[in-house]
mmCIF file of C-alpha atoms in Angstrom:
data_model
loop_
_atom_site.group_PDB
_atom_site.id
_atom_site.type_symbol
_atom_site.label_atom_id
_atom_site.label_comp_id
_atom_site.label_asym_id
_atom_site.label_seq_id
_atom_site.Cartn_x
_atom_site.Cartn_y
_atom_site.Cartn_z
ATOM 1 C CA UNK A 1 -17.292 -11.487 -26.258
ATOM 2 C CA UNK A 2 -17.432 -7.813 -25.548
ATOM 3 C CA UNK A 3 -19.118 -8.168 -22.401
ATOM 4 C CA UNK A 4 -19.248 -10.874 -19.426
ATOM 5 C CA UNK A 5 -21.590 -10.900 -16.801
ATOM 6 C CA UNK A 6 -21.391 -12.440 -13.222
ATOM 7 C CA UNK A 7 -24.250 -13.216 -11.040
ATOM 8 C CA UNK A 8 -23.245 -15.673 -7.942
ATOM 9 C CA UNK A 9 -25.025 -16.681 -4.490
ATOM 10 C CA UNK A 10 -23.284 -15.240 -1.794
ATOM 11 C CA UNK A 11 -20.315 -16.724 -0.634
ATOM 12 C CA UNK A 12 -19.766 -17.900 -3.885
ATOM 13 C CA UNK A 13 -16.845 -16.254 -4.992
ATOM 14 C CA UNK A 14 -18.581 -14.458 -7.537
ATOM 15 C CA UNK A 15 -16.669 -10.893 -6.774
ATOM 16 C CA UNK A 16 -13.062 -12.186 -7.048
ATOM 17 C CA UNK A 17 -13.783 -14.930 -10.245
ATOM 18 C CA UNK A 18 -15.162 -11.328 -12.139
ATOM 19 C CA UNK A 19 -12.067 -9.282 -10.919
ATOM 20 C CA UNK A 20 -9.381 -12.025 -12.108
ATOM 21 C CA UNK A 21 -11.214 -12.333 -14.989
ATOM 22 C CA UNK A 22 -11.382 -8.640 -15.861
ATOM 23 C CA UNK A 23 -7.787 -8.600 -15.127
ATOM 24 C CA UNK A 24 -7.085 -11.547 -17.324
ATOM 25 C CA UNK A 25 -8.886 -10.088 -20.106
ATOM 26 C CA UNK A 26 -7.841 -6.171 -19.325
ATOM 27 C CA UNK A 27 -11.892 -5.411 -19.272
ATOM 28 C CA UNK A 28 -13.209 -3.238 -17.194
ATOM 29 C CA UNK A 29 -14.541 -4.163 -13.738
ATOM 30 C CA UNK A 30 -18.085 -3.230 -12.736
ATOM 31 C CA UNK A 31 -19.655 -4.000 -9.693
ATOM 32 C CA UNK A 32 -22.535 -3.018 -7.612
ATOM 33 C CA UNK A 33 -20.067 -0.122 -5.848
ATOM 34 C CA UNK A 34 -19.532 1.415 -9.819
ATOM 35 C CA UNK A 35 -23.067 1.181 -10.510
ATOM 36 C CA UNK A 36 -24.427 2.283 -6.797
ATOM 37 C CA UNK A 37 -22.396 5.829 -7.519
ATOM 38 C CA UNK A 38 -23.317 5.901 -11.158
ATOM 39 C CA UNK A 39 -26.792 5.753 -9.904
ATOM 40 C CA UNK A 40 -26.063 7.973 -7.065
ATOM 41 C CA UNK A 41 -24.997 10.832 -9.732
ATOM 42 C CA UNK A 42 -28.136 10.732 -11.441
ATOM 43 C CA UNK A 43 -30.151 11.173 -8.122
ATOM 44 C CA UNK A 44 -30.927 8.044 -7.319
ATOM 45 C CA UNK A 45 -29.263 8.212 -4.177
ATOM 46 C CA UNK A 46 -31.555 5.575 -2.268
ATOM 47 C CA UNK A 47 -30.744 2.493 -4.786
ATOM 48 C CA UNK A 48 -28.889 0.740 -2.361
ATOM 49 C CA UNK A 49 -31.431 0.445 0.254
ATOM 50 C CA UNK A 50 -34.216 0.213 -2.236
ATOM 51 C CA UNK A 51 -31.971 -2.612 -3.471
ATOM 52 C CA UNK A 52 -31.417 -4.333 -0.132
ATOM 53 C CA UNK A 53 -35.372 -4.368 1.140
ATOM 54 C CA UNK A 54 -37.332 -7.042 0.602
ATOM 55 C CA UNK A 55 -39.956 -5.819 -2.145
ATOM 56 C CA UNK A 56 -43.683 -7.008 -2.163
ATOM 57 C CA UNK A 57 -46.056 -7.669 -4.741
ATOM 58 C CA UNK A 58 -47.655 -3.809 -4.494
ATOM 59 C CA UNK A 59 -44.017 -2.902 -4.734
ATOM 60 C CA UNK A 60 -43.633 -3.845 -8.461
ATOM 61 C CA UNK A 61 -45.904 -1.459 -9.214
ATOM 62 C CA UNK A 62 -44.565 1.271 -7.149
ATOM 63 C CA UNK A 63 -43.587 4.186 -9.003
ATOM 64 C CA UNK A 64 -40.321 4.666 -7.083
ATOM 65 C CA UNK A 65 -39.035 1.170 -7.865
ATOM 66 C CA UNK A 66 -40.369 0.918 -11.543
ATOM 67 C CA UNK A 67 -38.077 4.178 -12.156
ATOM 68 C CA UNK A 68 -35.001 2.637 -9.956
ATOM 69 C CA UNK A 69 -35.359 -0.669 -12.087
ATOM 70 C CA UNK A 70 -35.610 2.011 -15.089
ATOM 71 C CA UNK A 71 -32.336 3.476 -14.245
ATOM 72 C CA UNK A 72 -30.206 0.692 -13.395
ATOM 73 C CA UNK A 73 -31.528 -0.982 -16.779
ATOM 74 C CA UNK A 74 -30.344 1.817 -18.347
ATOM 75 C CA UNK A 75 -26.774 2.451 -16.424
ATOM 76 C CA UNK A 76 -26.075 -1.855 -17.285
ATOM 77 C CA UNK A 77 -27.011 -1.489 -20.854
ATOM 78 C CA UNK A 78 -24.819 1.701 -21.175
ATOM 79 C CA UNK A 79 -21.813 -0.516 -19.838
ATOM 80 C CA UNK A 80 -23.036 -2.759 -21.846
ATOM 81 C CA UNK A 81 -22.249 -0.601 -25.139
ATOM 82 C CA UNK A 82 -19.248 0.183 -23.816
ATOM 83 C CA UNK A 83 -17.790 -3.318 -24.208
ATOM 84 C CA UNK A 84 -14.641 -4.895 -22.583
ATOM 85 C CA UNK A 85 -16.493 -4.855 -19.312
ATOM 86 C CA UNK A 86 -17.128 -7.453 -16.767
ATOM 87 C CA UNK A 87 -19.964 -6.807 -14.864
ATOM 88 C CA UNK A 88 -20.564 -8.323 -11.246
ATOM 89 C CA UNK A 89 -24.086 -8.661 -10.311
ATOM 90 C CA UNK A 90 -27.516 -6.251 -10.041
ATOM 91 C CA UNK A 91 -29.554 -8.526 -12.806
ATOM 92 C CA UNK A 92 -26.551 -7.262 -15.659
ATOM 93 C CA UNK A 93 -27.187 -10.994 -16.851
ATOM 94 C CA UNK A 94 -31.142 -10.429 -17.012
ATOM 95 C CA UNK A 95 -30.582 -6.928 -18.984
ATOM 96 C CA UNK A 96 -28.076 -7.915 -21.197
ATOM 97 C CA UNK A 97 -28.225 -11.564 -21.960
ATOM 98 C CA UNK A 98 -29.215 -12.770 -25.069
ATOM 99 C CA UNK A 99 -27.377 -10.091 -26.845
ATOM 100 C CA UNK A 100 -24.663 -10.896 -29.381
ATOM 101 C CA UNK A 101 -21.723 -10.289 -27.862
ATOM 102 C CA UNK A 102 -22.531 -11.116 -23.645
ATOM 103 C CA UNK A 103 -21.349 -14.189 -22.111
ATOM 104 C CA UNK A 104 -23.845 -14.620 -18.594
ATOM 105 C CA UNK A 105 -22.052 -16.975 -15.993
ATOM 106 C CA UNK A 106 -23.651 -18.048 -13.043
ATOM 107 C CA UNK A 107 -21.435 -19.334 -10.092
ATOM 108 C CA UNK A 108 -22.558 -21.504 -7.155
ATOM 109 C CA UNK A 109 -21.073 -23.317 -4.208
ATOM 110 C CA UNK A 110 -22.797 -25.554 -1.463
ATOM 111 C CA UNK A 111 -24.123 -23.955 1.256
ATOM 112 C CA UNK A 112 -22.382 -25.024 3.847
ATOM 113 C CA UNK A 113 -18.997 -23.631 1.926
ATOM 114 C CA UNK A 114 -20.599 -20.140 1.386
ATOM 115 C CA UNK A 115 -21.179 -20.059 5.325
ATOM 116 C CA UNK A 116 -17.314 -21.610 6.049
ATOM 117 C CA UNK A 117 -16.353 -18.205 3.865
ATOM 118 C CA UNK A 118 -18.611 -15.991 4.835
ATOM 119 C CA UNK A 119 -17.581 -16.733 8.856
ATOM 120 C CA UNK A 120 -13.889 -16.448 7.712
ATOM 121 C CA UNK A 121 -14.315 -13.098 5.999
ATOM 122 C CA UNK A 122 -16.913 -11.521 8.038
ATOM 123 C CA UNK A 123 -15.531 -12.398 11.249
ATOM 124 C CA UNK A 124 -18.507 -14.512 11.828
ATOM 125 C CA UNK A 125 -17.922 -16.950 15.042
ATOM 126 C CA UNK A 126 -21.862 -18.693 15.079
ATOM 127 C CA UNK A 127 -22.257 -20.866 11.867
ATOM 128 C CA UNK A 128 -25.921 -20.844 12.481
ATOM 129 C CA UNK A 129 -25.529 -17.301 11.675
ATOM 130 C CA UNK A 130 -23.397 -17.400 8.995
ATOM 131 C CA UNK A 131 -26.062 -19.577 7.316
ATOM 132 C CA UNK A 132 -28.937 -17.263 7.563
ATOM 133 C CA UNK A 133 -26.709 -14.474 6.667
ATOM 134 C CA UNK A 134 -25.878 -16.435 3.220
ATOM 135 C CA UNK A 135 -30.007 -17.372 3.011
ATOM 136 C CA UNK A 136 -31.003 -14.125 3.888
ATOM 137 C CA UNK A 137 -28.711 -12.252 1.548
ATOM 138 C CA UNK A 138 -29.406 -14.780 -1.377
ATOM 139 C CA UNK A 139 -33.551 -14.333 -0.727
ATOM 140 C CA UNK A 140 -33.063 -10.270 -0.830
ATOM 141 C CA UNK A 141 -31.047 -10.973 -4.515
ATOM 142 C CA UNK A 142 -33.563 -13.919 -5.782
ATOM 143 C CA UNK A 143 -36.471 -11.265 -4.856
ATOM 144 C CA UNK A 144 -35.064 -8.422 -6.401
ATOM 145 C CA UNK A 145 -33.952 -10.238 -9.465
ATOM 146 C CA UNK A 146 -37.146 -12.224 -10.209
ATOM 147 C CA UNK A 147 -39.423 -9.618 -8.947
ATOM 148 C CA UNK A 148 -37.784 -7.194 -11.178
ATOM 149 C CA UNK A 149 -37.532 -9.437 -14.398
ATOM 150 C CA UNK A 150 -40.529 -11.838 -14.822
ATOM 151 C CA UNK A 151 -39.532 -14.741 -16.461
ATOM 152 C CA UNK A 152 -35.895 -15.353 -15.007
ATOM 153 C CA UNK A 153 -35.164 -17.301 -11.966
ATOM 154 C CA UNK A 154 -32.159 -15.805 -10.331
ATOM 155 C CA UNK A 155 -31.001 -18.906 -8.953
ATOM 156 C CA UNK A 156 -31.615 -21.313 -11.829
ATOM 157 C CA UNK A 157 -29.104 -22.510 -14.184
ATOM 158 C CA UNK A 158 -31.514 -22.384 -17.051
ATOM 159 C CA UNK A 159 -31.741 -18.719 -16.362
ATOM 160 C CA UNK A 160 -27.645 -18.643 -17.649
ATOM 161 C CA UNK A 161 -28.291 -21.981 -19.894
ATOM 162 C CA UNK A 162 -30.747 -19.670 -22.442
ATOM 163 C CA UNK A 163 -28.632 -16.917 -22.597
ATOM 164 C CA UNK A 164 -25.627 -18.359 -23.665
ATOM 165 C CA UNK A 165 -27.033 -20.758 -25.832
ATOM 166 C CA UNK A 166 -24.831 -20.001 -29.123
ATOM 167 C CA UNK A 167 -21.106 -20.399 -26.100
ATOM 168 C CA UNK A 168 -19.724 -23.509 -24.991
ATOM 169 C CA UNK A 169 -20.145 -22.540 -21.227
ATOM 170 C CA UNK A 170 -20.109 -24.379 -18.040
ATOM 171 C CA UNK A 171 -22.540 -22.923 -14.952
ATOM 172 C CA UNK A 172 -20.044 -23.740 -11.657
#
């Protein structure tokens, strides 16, 4: 496998699982920090906030955010030819999967553990708001992702199950 994509809910532990395995496997590390200033060097320097919003159905056929979802196609499939990479998130496993050499992994954790980490690392005291931080953050990604890419679910198993259908894989 040349390259290895990661796409978790939030909270899920998705970040450190792709740097350990990165490091494991001495691949490169991508995430959405890498590919925000990538993107930010080609003049695309509202991505991340583009990213963040909630988009609506006129939005998909926006000019601005057919030519963002344009350019981070492009940066993910460049990485993608590069090989030995890991890459963390932004839809890499609705660009690239399928392809020969990508493994797509999917990681998920109940929601009530995403909010227990999220208060611990965020500082969070108000589990209630910990909760809708999580369920906000994973509706911006789900909206993104399936508004972006028409026939995946971002938060779907079978999503992960179709792309690595020739890999003995297990979605956790």
């Amino acid at each position: 496998v040349a390259v290895i994509t990661i796409s978790g809910e939030y909270g899920s532990e998705a970040s450190e699982i792709a740097r350990r395995v990165a490091a494991a496997l001495n691949y490169h590390y991508v995430d959405t920090v890498l590919i925000e200033k990538i993107l930010d060097e080609y003049g695309l320097v509202e991505f991340k906030e583009m990213y963040e919003s909630m988009p609506n159905l006129l939005s998909r056929f926006d000019e601005v955010n057919n030519r963002m979802k344009d350019m981070l196609d492009r940066v993910l499939r460049a990485l993608g030819r590069h090989g030995n990479v890991v890459i963390r998130g932004r839809g890499g496993f609705a660009v690239l999967g399928g392809l020969a050499d990508v493994l797509t992994v999917r990681t998920q954790a109940p929601l009530a553990v995403r909010a227990q980490r999220v208060m611990a690392r965020e500082q969070v005291d108000d589990l209630a708001q910990a909760t809708e931080a999580v369920q906000q953050y994973d509706r911006v990604r789900s909206t993104f992702v399936e508004s972006s890419y028409n026939d995946v679910v971002w938060n779907s198993a079978d999503a992960f199950n179709r792309f690595n259908s020739s890999y003995q894989h297990r979605v956790c």
